[in-house]
C-alpha positions as semicolon CSV with decimal commas, in nm:
position;residue;x (nm);y (nm);z (nm)
1;L;-1,004;-0,027;0,090
2;T;-0,837;-0,307;-0,089
3;V;-0,510;-0,347;-0,104
4;E;-0,328;-0,571;-0,288
5;V;0,045;-0,701;-0,192
6;V;0,256;-0,776;-0,523
7;T;0,546;-1,051;-0,330
8;G;0,680;-1,329;-0,363
9;D;0,754;-1,367;0,011
10;E;0,490;-1,536;0,167
11;T;0,655;-1,407;0,549
12;V;0,651;-1,085;0,434
13;Y;0,292;-1,056;0,297
14;R;0,247;-1,158;0,588
15;L;0,349;-0,918;0,835
16;M;0,219;-0,636;0,521
17;A;-0,058;-0,769;0,599
18;H;-0,044;-0,692;0,999
19;N;-0,016;-0,375;0,948
20;L;-0,315;-0,339;0,667
21;A;-0,545;-0,464;0,837
22;W;-0,448;-0,284;1,200
23;H;-0,566;0,035;1,105
24;G;-0,836;-0,036;0,821
25;F;-0,702;-0,164;0,474
26;V;-0,869;-0,537;0,359
27;P;-0,479;-0,719;0,222
28;I;-0,467;-0,943;-0,118
29;W;-0,159;-1,141;-0,150
30;V;-0,095;-1,122;-0,521
31;Q;0,202;-1,331;-0,707
32;P;0,430;-1,170;-0,906
33;T;0,389;-1,234;-1,267
34;E;0,697;-1,005;-1,369
35;P;1,058;-0,929;-1,131
36;L;0,958;-0,683;-0,824
37;P;1,124;-0,345;-0,855
38;A;1,365;-0,267;-0,678
39;Q;1,135;0,037;-0,509
40;T;0,830;-0,049;-0,335
41;R;0,576;-0,009;-0,625
42;I;0,226;0,199;-0,539
43;E;-0,030;0,264;-0,719
44;Y;-0,411;0,318;-0,651
45;F;-0,687;0,286;-0,930
46;A;-0,940;0,549;-0,934
47;P;-1,025;0,911;-1,026
48;N;-0,805;1,061;-0,842
49;F;-0,728;1,046;-0,406
50;K;-1,058;1,201;-0,238
51;A;-1,128;0,908;-0,017
52;S;-0,837;0,750;-0,053
53;Y;-0,604;0,721;0,188
54;D;-0,273;0,767;0,079
55;W;-0,146;0,980;0,355
56;L;-0,192;0,676;0,599
57;L;-0,109;0,365;0,298
58;S;0,169;0,546;0,211
59;W;0,404;0,576;0,547
60;L;0,318;0,212;0,635
61;F;0,547;0,153;0,342
62;H;0,797;0,503;0,358
63;Q;0,666;0,620;0,130
64;Q;0,565;0,965;0,045
65;P;0,216;1,035;-0,116
66;A;0,326;1,239;-0,414
67;D;0,494;0,870;-0,452
68;I;0,126;0,681;-0,519
69;L;0,116;0,610;-0,966
70;L;-0,212;0,810;-0,958
71;R;-0,411;0,564;-1,202
72;P;-0,790;0,641;-1,345
73;E;-0,777;0,501;-1,686
74;T;-0,830;0,192;-1,462
75;A;-1,037;0,262;-1,201
76;V;-1,182;0,007;-1,000
77;E;-1,522;0,016;-0,838
78;N;-1,383;-0,036;-0,460
79;H;-1,072;0,174;-0,497
80;T;-0,840;-0,081;-0,509
81;Y;-0,477;-0,020;-0,428
82;R;-0,205;-0,236;-0,596
83;V;0,174;-0,229;-0,415
84;T;0,439;-0,461;-0,532
85;L;0,676;-0,457;-0,300
86;G;1,063;-0,422;-0,389
87;A;1,440;-0,485;-0,186
88;D;1,362;-0,167;-0,047
89;A;1,035;-0,330;0,156
90;N;0,996;-0,332;0,473
91;P;0,715;-0,402;0,733
92;C;0,846;-0,276;1,101
93;L;0,736;0,009;1,217
94;L;0,885;0,237;1,451
95;Q;0,692;0,235;1,773
96;L;0,702;0,584;1,888
97;E;0,572;0,718;1,547
98;A;0,298;0,764;1,460
99;P;0,137;0,859;1,118
100;S;-0,017;1,160;1,084
101;A;-0,384;1,293;0,870
102;P;-0,342;1,626;0,624
103;T;-0,345;1,904;0,732
104;E;-0,631;2,075;0,487
């Protein structure tokens, strides 16, 4: 799964990209075309969340899976995420904490 990371700060992008790549995502840096939000926004371009690893991506960005915006009207073949980093973006992850997949 590719993840477009929208930020004007290359250092923050590189730190976030490292986290994403470590967990199997393919990060892509995208320069912002509008002012960045106060809170990080995650969008998923697919018809549904099946096989999306939304729980893992939300953990990487200190969000809740329910906060991810599903954009089925603009679904793309490779099921791309777009994460627009806000002022709350923090690339640091707790060393003793690990994500856990939902038990369904």
